[in-house]
């Protein structure tokens, strides 16, 4: 048994009285160590912790004040925006009413303009038709005249002999000189 007791003493579980040594018994030393550490932290950290909490409190209060000021500014801007919205809505209603009447006026102008344009187009169409009719009539007259002339020339050429032909030319020349003397 002596060996077991010596081994406990040599490992430091049972320190001998009157000597200084480390107590390695965790269960016995932890509450003492923790109470010492907590006491030191409370003694030295109380001021630092108090300052941190005061600073935090001041920042929170400052943030709340800023938020209140921003809220009041936002409420004021909201009221201004509502006033502007009411004014814009009234102006939009006025523009809408004026716009509808302006649209009606423009519509009437457009209808009148279209009727005028249609009349001009109708007159232009009628004039074009008259012009084309006159042109076609003139072409038909020219063709009829040419055909009649060709027919007359053909008849004359078939009926005339040289002697009759010479007498006709002489008669025409005589008439030409007579008309010239009259003028």
GROMACS .gro file of C-alpha atoms in nm:
model
  183
    1UNK     CA    1   0.000   0.000   0.000
    2UNK     CA    2   0.283   0.227   0.057
    3UNK     CA    3   0.354   0.234  -0.313
    4UNK     CA    4   0.005   0.358  -0.398
    5UNK     CA    5   0.027   0.642  -0.144
    6UNK     CA    6   0.370   0.748  -0.271
    7UNK     CA    7   0.247   0.744  -0.628
    8UNK     CA    8  -0.050   0.973  -0.538
    9UNK     CA    9   0.182   1.214  -0.361
   10UNK     CA   10   0.430   1.216  -0.645
   11UNK     CA   11   0.159   1.296  -0.901
   12UNK     CA   12   0.042   1.598  -0.705
   13UNK     CA   13  -0.302   1.481  -0.600
   14UNK     CA   14  -0.225   1.516  -0.232
   15UNK     CA   15   0.013   1.796  -0.182
   16UNK     CA   16   0.201   1.787   0.142
   17UNK     CA   17   0.123   2.054   0.400
   18UNK     CA   18   0.354   2.349   0.419
   19UNK     CA   19   0.481   2.324   0.069
   20UNK     CA   20   0.376   2.522  -0.233
   21UNK     CA   21   0.261   2.331  -0.536
   22UNK     CA   22  -0.003   2.309  -0.805
   23UNK     CA   23  -0.332   2.147  -0.736
   24UNK     CA   24  -0.421   1.952  -1.045
   25UNK     CA   25  -0.764   1.848  -0.922
   26UNK     CA   26  -0.987   2.017  -1.178
   27UNK     CA   27  -1.311   1.974  -0.987
   28UNK     CA   28  -1.173   2.136  -0.675
   29UNK     CA   29  -0.989   2.426  -0.841
   30UNK     CA   30  -1.233   2.539  -1.116
   31UNK     CA   31  -1.493   2.709  -0.897
   32UNK     CA   32  -1.216   2.897  -0.713
   33UNK     CA   33  -1.045   3.001  -1.037
   34UNK     CA   34  -1.372   3.102  -1.197
   35UNK     CA   35  -1.475   3.309  -0.895
   36UNK     CA   36  -1.135   3.488  -0.902
   37UNK     CA   37  -1.156   3.554  -1.279
   38UNK     CA   38  -1.517   3.673  -1.253
   39UNK     CA   39  -1.427   3.900  -0.961
   40UNK     CA   40  -1.135   4.053  -1.154
   41UNK     CA   41  -1.353   4.097  -1.462
   42UNK     CA   42  -1.627   4.264  -1.263
   43UNK     CA   43  -1.383   4.492  -1.082
   44UNK     CA   44  -1.186   4.601  -1.390
   45UNK     CA   45  -1.449   4.547  -1.661
   46UNK     CA   46  -1.735   4.723  -1.488
   47UNK     CA   47  -1.621   5.066  -1.607
   48UNK     CA   48  -1.544   4.948  -1.961
   49UNK     CA   49  -1.875   4.760  -1.985
   50UNK     CA   50  -2.060   5.058  -1.841
   51UNK     CA   51  -1.892   5.289  -2.097
   52UNK     CA   52  -1.975   5.049  -2.382
   53UNK     CA   53  -2.337   5.029  -2.271
   54UNK     CA   54  -2.360   5.407  -2.231
   55UNK     CA   55  -2.211   5.459  -2.579
   56UNK     CA   56  -2.450   5.203  -2.722
   57UNK     CA   57  -2.742   5.370  -2.544
   58UNK     CA   58  -2.636   5.713  -2.680
   59UNK     CA   59  -2.607   5.575  -3.035
   60UNK     CA   60  -2.948   5.412  -3.008
   61UNK     CA   61  -3.103   5.735  -2.875
   62UNK     CA   62  -2.933   5.935  -3.149
   63UNK     CA   63  -3.059   5.688  -3.411
   64UNK     CA   64  -3.410   5.714  -3.268
   65UNK     CA   65  -3.395   6.096  -3.279
   66UNK     CA   66  -3.266   6.087  -3.638
   67UNK     CA   67  -3.538   5.841  -3.729
   68UNK     CA   68  -3.801   6.069  -3.575
   69UNK     CA   69  -3.664   6.368  -3.766
   70UNK     CA   70  -3.658   6.167  -4.088
   71UNK     CA   71  -4.011   6.047  -4.020
   72UNK     CA   72  -4.132   6.403  -3.967
   73UNK     CA   73  -3.954   6.510  -4.287
   74UNK     CA   74  -4.104   6.216  -4.473
   75UNK     CA   75  -4.452   6.305  -4.345
   76UNK     CA   76  -4.401   6.665  -4.458
   77UNK     CA   77  -4.281   6.550  -4.801
   78UNK     CA   78  -4.576   6.311  -4.821
   79UNK     CA   79  -4.817   6.597  -4.756
   80UNK     CA   80  -4.644   6.811  -5.018
   81UNK     CA   81  -4.657   6.520  -5.262
   82UNK     CA   82  -5.029   6.472  -5.191
   83UNK     CA   83  -5.089   6.844  -5.254
   84UNK     CA   84  -4.897   6.824  -5.581
   85UNK     CA   85  -5.088   6.510  -5.675
   86UNK     CA   86  -5.420   6.687  -5.616
   87UNK     CA   87  -5.304   6.982  -5.827
   88UNK     CA   88  -5.181   6.753  -6.104
   89UNK     CA   89  -5.507   6.556  -6.098
   90UNK     CA   90  -5.706   6.880  -6.125
   91UNK     CA   91  -5.487   6.997  -6.410
   92UNK     CA   92  -5.514   6.657  -6.578
   93UNK     CA   93  -5.893   6.678  -6.553
   94UNK     CA   94  -5.881   7.025  -6.704
   95UNK     CA   95  -5.652   6.905  -6.983
   96UNK     CA   96  -5.876   6.605  -7.038
   97UNK     CA   97  -6.184   6.826  -7.076
   98UNK     CA   98  -5.996   7.074  -7.294
   99UNK     CA   99  -5.839   6.786  -7.483
  100UNK     CA  100  -6.175   6.630  -7.563
  101UNK     CA  101  -6.311   6.959  -7.691
  102UNK     CA  102  -5.989   7.017  -7.887
  103UNK     CA  103  -6.016   6.667  -8.031
  104UNK     CA  104  -6.374   6.738  -8.139
  105UNK     CA  105  -6.266   7.065  -8.304
  106UNK     CA  106  -5.977   6.892  -8.480
  107UNK     CA  107  -6.209   6.611  -8.587
  108UNK     CA  108  -6.453   6.862  -8.741
  109UNK     CA  109  -6.166   7.043  -8.913
  110UNK     CA  110  -6.039   6.712  -9.048
  111UNK     CA  111  -6.384   6.612  -9.174
  112UNK     CA  112  -6.428   6.950  -9.344
  113UNK     CA  113  -6.081   6.923  -9.493
  114UNK     CA  114  -6.159   6.574  -9.623
  115UNK     CA  115  -6.484   6.694  -9.781
  116UNK     CA  116  -6.299   6.982  -9.945
  117UNK     CA  117  -6.030   6.746 -10.070
  118UNK     CA  118  -6.294   6.505 -10.200
  119UNK     CA  119  -6.467   6.789 -10.388
  120UNK     CA  120  -6.135   6.895 -10.538
  121UNK     CA  121  -6.060   6.535 -10.636
  122UNK     CA  122  -6.408   6.501 -10.789
  123UNK     CA  123  -6.360   6.824 -10.986
  124UNK     CA  124  -6.015   6.713 -11.093
  125UNK     CA  125  -6.154   6.373 -11.197
  126UNK     CA  126  -6.434   6.537 -11.399
  127UNK     CA  127  -6.187   6.774 -11.562
  128UNK     CA  128  -5.957   6.483 -11.646
  129UNK     CA  129  -6.250   6.289 -11.792
  130UNK     CA  130  -6.352   6.591 -12.006
  131UNK     CA  131  -5.993   6.636 -12.118
  132UNK     CA  132  -5.959   6.267 -12.207
  133UNK     CA  133  -6.294   6.271 -12.389
  134UNK     CA  134  -6.183   6.575 -12.590
  135UNK     CA  135  -5.850   6.410 -12.671
  136UNK     CA  136  -6.019   6.087 -12.781
  137UNK     CA  137  -6.271   6.285 -12.990
  138UNK     CA  138  -5.984   6.473 -13.156
  139UNK     CA  139  -5.801   6.146 -13.228
  140UNK     CA  140  -6.116   5.993 -13.375
  141UNK     CA  141  -6.170   6.306 -13.590
  142UNK     CA  142  -5.811   6.291 -13.714
  143UNK     CA  143  -5.845   5.922 -13.805
  144UNK     CA  144  -6.181   5.976 -13.973
  145UNK     CA  145  -6.034   6.273 -14.160
  146UNK     CA  146  -5.728   6.070 -14.263
  147UNK     CA  147  -5.941   5.779 -14.376
  148UNK     CA  148  -6.175   6.012 -14.565
  149UNK     CA  149  -5.877   6.185 -14.722
  150UNK     CA  150  -5.721   5.853 -14.818
  151UNK     CA  151  -6.055   5.737 -14.955
  152UNK     CA  152  -6.095   6.061 -15.154
  153UNK     CA  153  -5.740   6.037 -15.283
  154UNK     CA  154  -5.798   5.678 -15.378
  155UNK     CA  155  -6.122   5.772 -15.556
  156UNK     CA  156  -5.955   6.066 -15.727
  157UNK     CA  157  -5.658   5.860 -15.834
  158UNK     CA  158  -5.883   5.591 -15.976
  159UNK     CA  159  -6.118   5.840 -16.151
  160UNK     CA  160  -5.873   6.096 -16.275
  161UNK     CA  161  -5.677   6.053 -16.586
  162UNK     CA  162  -5.381   6.272 -16.681
  163UNK     CA  163  -5.581   6.526 -16.874
  164UNK     CA  164  -5.843   6.572 -16.598
  165UNK     CA  165  -5.567   6.586 -16.346
  166UNK     CA  166  -5.386   6.869 -16.528
  167UNK     CA  167  -5.708   7.070 -16.567
  168UNK     CA  168  -5.784   7.035 -16.193
  169UNK     CA  169  -5.436   7.156 -16.102
  170UNK     CA  170  -5.464   7.451 -16.342
  171UNK     CA  171  -5.803   7.544 -16.200
  172UNK     CA  172  -5.672   7.531 -15.846
  173UNK     CA  173  -5.370   7.744 -15.936
  174UNK     CA  174  -5.600   7.994 -16.100
  175UNK     CA  175  -5.816   8.012 -15.790
  176UNK     CA  176  -5.506   8.054 -15.576
  177UNK     CA  177  -5.388   8.354 -15.783
  178UNK     CA  178  -5.733   8.505 -15.775
  179UNK     CA  179  -5.750   8.480 -15.399
  180UNK     CA  180  -5.408   8.632 -15.371
  181UNK     CA  181  -5.506   8.931 -15.580
  182UNK     CA  182  -5.818   8.982 -15.370
  183UNK     CA  183  -5.622   9.003 -15.050
   0.00000   0.00000   0.00000
